[in-house]
């Protein structure tokens, strides 16, 4: 028998949650084949089998929290599949000449029954039963060994005639009273928060409780940037095989501003300020299971095309749930773009331990006074800088944001300032 153990994941991660088993008990598993999906605070990781054999016993179900080094399953390297076992079970009762064999079978059955009446069920079946509030002991199984699968739970109807004798009626007072906050007269749906969502919630609250967070606003006339993109986008794509977006302009402008105001590229460690002389820019991306912030490394050394390529690659990995711990680690400053969802203005929350985050928003035509006699409709964007007031003063924050605005309104200057 070979144990399946949760491996070392990353320096900062010591536990995870079983998201789903990709193999079920009784399935044959090849060495190197994906076995289970583990959800951590940052990413989902698919663990592979270190041995070939039959998945004999699953110790941890979907939804269970597991620690690094913990045993979560057992693989029988000499085992046979469930199908072969089922055939053997069918053949054995025919041998009436061996009455002794019946005793151990009955004894084993009694032990199984007495073990807290816990039916044999796949992790997926148990998870679905928990979500639907179904008692697995009431669900009939179509498996020769009596194992319950997910489809058995899906097909079960509590209102259908029971196949077993009705249990003795219990006194009505046995039902515990529900808390007032848990009583609803209308339909509700309960859904367990994913580990990542729980982590996001915890960290956002921690930042608000530990940082003296403040937000300052400005607005950018995007006319010049949009003009450059319009004139250069086709040739840019031909040369670099990547599209010229807004993010490279903002990343370059942020880096230039960070060089002028380095405290926004710092963090607090105890009673010390750690001012970073490198520029790993986090780009907030919406992923299927929640917001993630993959990092563009050494963004100050990258060209516009390299920045766009890196962002595109990270966004694709986020969409397909393929981000690694390394993609998400570190980061000295973050940019988030709520404008892609239509946000006109917001106050972004810091991505601790960073002390600054820039919020981009929707580009919208607004009438702007060009001079005292002229008004024009211009493509305008509100930008927001949230910062930790413990180490960044208002003057520095406002000046940082004004620098970003000036650079974007004169994008050619990014070639010099960046």
Tab-separated table of C-alpha atoms in Angstrom, residues 145-369:
chain	number	residue	atom	x	y	z
A	145	UNK	CA	-20.875	-3.301	-3.662
A	146	UNK	CA	-23.383	-0.789	-2.302
A	147	UNK	CA	-21.116	2.201	-2.922
A	148	UNK	CA	-22.951	5.481	-3.471
A	149	UNK	CA	-22.000	7.648	-6.446
A	150	UNK	CA	-22.861	11.249	-7.264
A	151	UNK	CA	-25.588	10.208	-9.720
A	152	UNK	CA	-27.288	8.179	-6.939
A	153	UNK	CA	-27.607	11.341	-4.840
A	154	UNK	CA	-28.782	13.370	-7.851
A	155	UNK	CA	-31.492	10.806	-8.605
A	156	UNK	CA	-32.668	10.523	-4.989
A	157	UNK	CA	-35.942	12.203	-4.072
A	158	UNK	CA	-36.805	12.513	-0.373
A	159	UNK	CA	-40.524	12.360	-1.280
A	160	UNK	CA	-40.192	9.063	-3.172
A	161	UNK	CA	-41.469	5.857	-1.441
A	162	UNK	CA	-38.723	4.500	0.794
A	163	UNK	CA	-37.238	1.119	-0.115
A	164	UNK	CA	-36.531	0.347	3.525
A	165	UNK	CA	-39.028	-0.099	6.357
A	166	UNK	CA	-40.038	3.214	7.850
A	167	UNK	CA	-38.058	4.199	10.905
A	168	UNK	CA	-39.930	4.575	14.194
A	169	UNK	CA	-41.511	7.979	14.560
A	170	UNK	CA	-39.635	10.357	16.792
A	171	UNK	CA	-41.112	12.839	19.159
A	172	UNK	CA	-41.544	16.299	17.598
A	173	UNK	CA	-39.527	17.971	20.353
A	174	UNK	CA	-36.290	16.400	19.007
A	175	UNK	CA	-35.883	19.196	16.415
A	176	UNK	CA	-33.514	21.930	17.668
A	177	UNK	CA	-34.781	25.466	17.288
A	178	UNK	CA	-33.188	27.455	14.473
A	179	UNK	CA	-31.600	30.810	15.265
A	180	UNK	CA	-33.776	33.765	14.257
A	181	UNK	CA	-31.165	34.867	11.699
A	182	UNK	CA	-31.315	31.406	10.092
A	183	UNK	CA	-35.070	31.328	9.589
A	184	UNK	CA	-36.386	32.348	6.188
A	185	UNK	CA	-39.931	32.292	4.826
A	186	UNK	CA	-38.675	32.485	1.236
A	187	UNK	CA	-36.356	30.200	-0.762
A	188	UNK	CA	-32.615	30.610	-0.202
A	189	UNK	CA	-29.546	28.867	-1.523
A	190	UNK	CA	-26.505	28.154	0.615
A	191	UNK	CA	-23.123	27.858	-1.018
A	192	UNK	CA	-19.850	27.160	0.720
A	193	UNK	CA	-17.267	29.922	0.204
A	194	UNK	CA	-14.226	28.689	-1.679
A	195	UNK	CA	-10.946	28.751	0.176
A	196	UNK	CA	-9.697	31.517	-2.116
A	197	UNK	CA	-12.779	33.657	-1.476
A	198	UNK	CA	-12.367	33.145	2.277
A	199	UNK	CA	-8.721	34.228	2.003
A	200	UNK	CA	-9.592	37.284	-0.086
A	201	UNK	CA	-12.227	38.297	2.466
A	202	UNK	CA	-9.843	37.785	5.381
A	203	UNK	CA	-6.991	39.755	3.825
A	204	UNK	CA	-9.130	42.661	2.705
A	205	UNK	CA	-10.515	43.034	6.219
A	206	UNK	CA	-6.998	42.737	7.678
A	207	UNK	CA	-5.741	45.548	5.426
A	208	UNK	CA	-8.583	47.836	6.458
A	209	UNK	CA	-7.890	47.085	10.123
A	210	UNK	CA	-4.105	47.507	10.002
A	211	UNK	CA	-3.443	50.210	7.386
A	212	UNK	CA	-4.373	53.878	7.559
A	213	UNK	CA	-5.892	53.714	4.084
A	214	UNK	CA	-6.846	56.856	2.211
A	215	UNK	CA	-7.821	57.437	-1.439
A	216	UNK	CA	-7.155	60.424	-3.685
A	217	UNK	CA	-8.656	60.990	-7.164
A	218	UNK	CA	-7.803	62.662	-10.432
A	219	UNK	CA	-8.954	62.395	-14.038
A	220	UNK	CA	-7.041	61.752	-17.240
A	221	UNK	CA	-7.811	62.985	-20.720
A	222	UNK	CA	-7.219	59.800	-22.739
A	223	UNK	CA	-7.246	61.546	-26.135
A	224	UNK	CA	-3.491	61.274	-26.729
A	225	UNK	CA	-3.190	57.642	-25.645
A	226	UNK	CA	-6.175	56.633	-27.782
A	227	UNK	CA	-4.682	58.498	-30.733
A	228	UNK	CA	-1.342	56.665	-30.382
A	229	UNK	CA	-3.126	53.328	-30.153
A	230	UNK	CA	-5.246	54.070	-33.192
A	231	UNK	CA	-2.216	55.046	-35.292
A	232	UNK	CA	0.142	52.332	-34.077
A	233	UNK	CA	-1.995	49.295	-33.201
A	234	UNK	CA	-1.832	47.503	-36.583
A	235	UNK	CA	1.908	47.914	-37.028
A	236	UNK	CA	2.475	47.080	-33.343
A	237	UNK	CA	0.585	43.804	-33.783
A	238	UNK	CA	2.481	42.945	-36.971
A	239	UNK	CA	5.836	43.527	-35.275
A	240	UNK	CA	5.176	41.943	-31.885
A	241	UNK	CA	2.193	39.599	-32.384
A	242	UNK	CA	0.484	41.188	-29.392
A	243	UNK	CA	-2.164	43.896	-29.195
A	244	UNK	CA	-1.367	47.354	-27.848
A	245	UNK	CA	-3.691	47.940	-24.909
A	246	UNK	CA	-4.027	50.576	-22.196
A	247	UNK	CA	-2.281	48.541	-19.493
A	248	UNK	CA	1.222	49.013	-20.903
A	249	UNK	CA	0.758	52.812	-20.892
A	250	UNK	CA	-0.466	52.770	-17.289
A	251	UNK	CA	2.280	50.382	-16.176
A	252	UNK	CA	4.972	52.597	-17.707
A	253	UNK	CA	3.434	55.722	-16.174
A	254	UNK	CA	3.187	54.082	-12.727
A	255	UNK	CA	6.834	52.968	-12.817
A	256	UNK	CA	8.008	56.479	-13.747
A	257	UNK	CA	5.928	57.932	-10.890
A	258	UNK	CA	7.238	55.304	-8.421
A	259	UNK	CA	10.790	56.329	-9.252
A	260	UNK	CA	9.909	59.931	-8.314
A	261	UNK	CA	7.962	58.926	-5.186
A	262	UNK	CA	9.675	55.744	-3.897
A	263	UNK	CA	7.684	55.446	-0.653
A	264	UNK	CA	4.764	54.163	-2.722
A	265	UNK	CA	7.010	51.247	-3.723
A	266	UNK	CA	7.728	50.293	-0.117
A	267	UNK	CA	6.283	48.258	2.725
A	268	UNK	CA	6.373	48.356	6.520
A	269	UNK	CA	8.195	45.559	8.366
A	270	UNK	CA	8.015	46.089	12.103
A	271	UNK	CA	9.487	49.520	12.777
A	272	UNK	CA	11.349	49.681	9.470
A	273	UNK	CA	10.477	50.856	5.971
A	274	UNK	CA	11.596	48.545	3.179
A	275	UNK	CA	11.938	50.725	0.069
A	276	UNK	CA	12.177	48.470	-2.952
A	277	UNK	CA	14.477	49.331	-5.832
A	278	UNK	CA	12.754	46.920	-8.217
A	279	UNK	CA	9.363	47.179	-9.884
A	280	UNK	CA	7.256	44.016	-9.850
A	281	UNK	CA	3.826	45.321	-10.785
A	282	UNK	CA	0.723	43.345	-9.816
A	283	UNK	CA	-2.131	43.425	-12.324
A	284	UNK	CA	-5.511	42.554	-10.790
A	285	UNK	CA	-7.343	39.981	-12.927
A	286	UNK	CA	-10.822	38.534	-12.547
A	287	UNK	CA	-10.633	34.728	-12.436
A	288	UNK	CA	-13.474	32.159	-12.211
A	289	UNK	CA	-13.005	31.757	-8.444
A	290	UNK	CA	-12.310	35.378	-7.557
A	291	UNK	CA	-9.877	38.227	-7.981
A	292	UNK	CA	-6.198	37.328	-8.325
A	293	UNK	CA	-3.161	39.568	-8.724
A	294	UNK	CA	-0.458	37.981	-10.902
A	295	UNK	CA	2.803	39.902	-11.076
A	296	UNK	CA	4.710	41.301	-14.068
A	297	UNK	CA	8.327	40.892	-12.936
A	298	UNK	CA	10.911	43.637	-13.532
A	299	UNK	CA	8.345	45.673	-15.437
A	300	UNK	CA	10.728	48.636	-15.589
A	301	UNK	CA	13.034	46.602	-17.851
A	302	UNK	CA	10.271	45.556	-20.230
A	303	UNK	CA	9.127	47.237	-23.435
A	304	UNK	CA	5.495	48.035	-24.184
A	305	UNK	CA	5.234	44.793	-26.178
A	306	UNK	CA	6.818	42.706	-23.415
A	307	UNK	CA	4.470	44.186	-20.818
A	308	UNK	CA	1.402	43.524	-23.000
A	309	UNK	CA	2.636	39.989	-23.691
A	310	UNK	CA	3.235	39.256	-20.003
A	311	UNK	CA	-0.193	40.602	-19.004
A	312	UNK	CA	-1.901	38.594	-21.754
A	313	UNK	CA	-0.149	35.403	-20.695
A	314	UNK	CA	-1.006	35.886	-17.012
A	315	UNK	CA	-4.641	36.730	-17.806
A	316	UNK	CA	-4.914	33.544	-19.895
A	317	UNK	CA	-3.478	31.442	-17.090
A	318	UNK	CA	-5.892	33.058	-14.623
A	319	UNK	CA	-8.871	32.314	-16.876
A	320	UNK	CA	-7.838	28.656	-17.191
A	321	UNK	CA	-6.947	28.347	-13.496
A	322	UNK	CA	-3.298	27.635	-14.358
A	323	UNK	CA	-1.578	30.334	-12.303
A	324	UNK	CA	1.264	29.089	-10.112
A	325	UNK	CA	2.316	30.277	-6.679
A	326	UNK	CA	5.278	32.018	-8.324
A	327	UNK	CA	2.952	33.999	-10.610
A	328	UNK	CA	1.198	35.481	-7.588
A	329	UNK	CA	4.046	35.947	-5.111
A	330	UNK	CA	5.531	39.319	-4.286
A	331	UNK	CA	4.590	42.463	-6.120
A	332	UNK	CA	5.562	45.984	-5.100
A	333	UNK	CA	2.573	47.961	-6.400
A	334	UNK	CA	-0.798	46.994	-7.929
A	335	UNK	CA	-2.944	48.287	-10.788
A	336	UNK	CA	-6.608	47.330	-10.978
A	337	UNK	CA	-9.009	48.143	-13.808
A	338	UNK	CA	-12.647	48.275	-12.752
A	339	UNK	CA	-13.419	50.092	-15.992
A	340	UNK	CA	-13.632	46.828	-17.911
A	341	UNK	CA	-16.789	46.092	-15.888
A	342	UNK	CA	-18.196	49.612	-16.326
A	343	UNK	CA	-17.044	51.161	-13.041
A	344	UNK	CA	-16.910	54.956	-13.291
A	345	UNK	CA	-15.249	55.534	-9.916
A	346	UNK	CA	-14.152	53.410	-6.944
A	347	UNK	CA	-11.797	53.314	-3.963
A	348	UNK	CA	-9.535	50.259	-4.445
A	349	UNK	CA	-8.396	48.396	-1.333
A	350	UNK	CA	-4.671	47.931	-0.761
A	351	UNK	CA	-3.091	44.612	-1.635
A	352	UNK	CA	-1.092	44.189	1.573
A	353	UNK	CA	1.727	44.498	2.447
A	354	UNK	CA	1.929	46.970	-0.457
A	355	UNK	CA	1.203	50.597	0.384
A	356	UNK	CA	-0.217	51.759	-2.946
A	357	UNK	CA	-2.759	50.649	-5.552
A	358	UNK	CA	-3.926	52.512	-8.664
A	359	UNK	CA	-7.522	52.142	-9.815
A	360	UNK	CA	-8.422	52.629	-13.487
A	361	UNK	CA	-12.022	53.222	-14.541
A	362	UNK	CA	-14.333	53.456	-17.530
A	363	UNK	CA	-13.418	55.876	-20.324
A	364	UNK	CA	-16.386	58.157	-20.868
A	365	UNK	CA	-16.968	61.150	-23.130
A	366	UNK	CA	-17.439	64.242	-21.001
A	367	UNK	CA	-17.574	67.980	-21.872
A	368	UNK	CA	-14.243	69.516	-20.893
A	369	UNK	CA	-13.292	73.191	-20.837
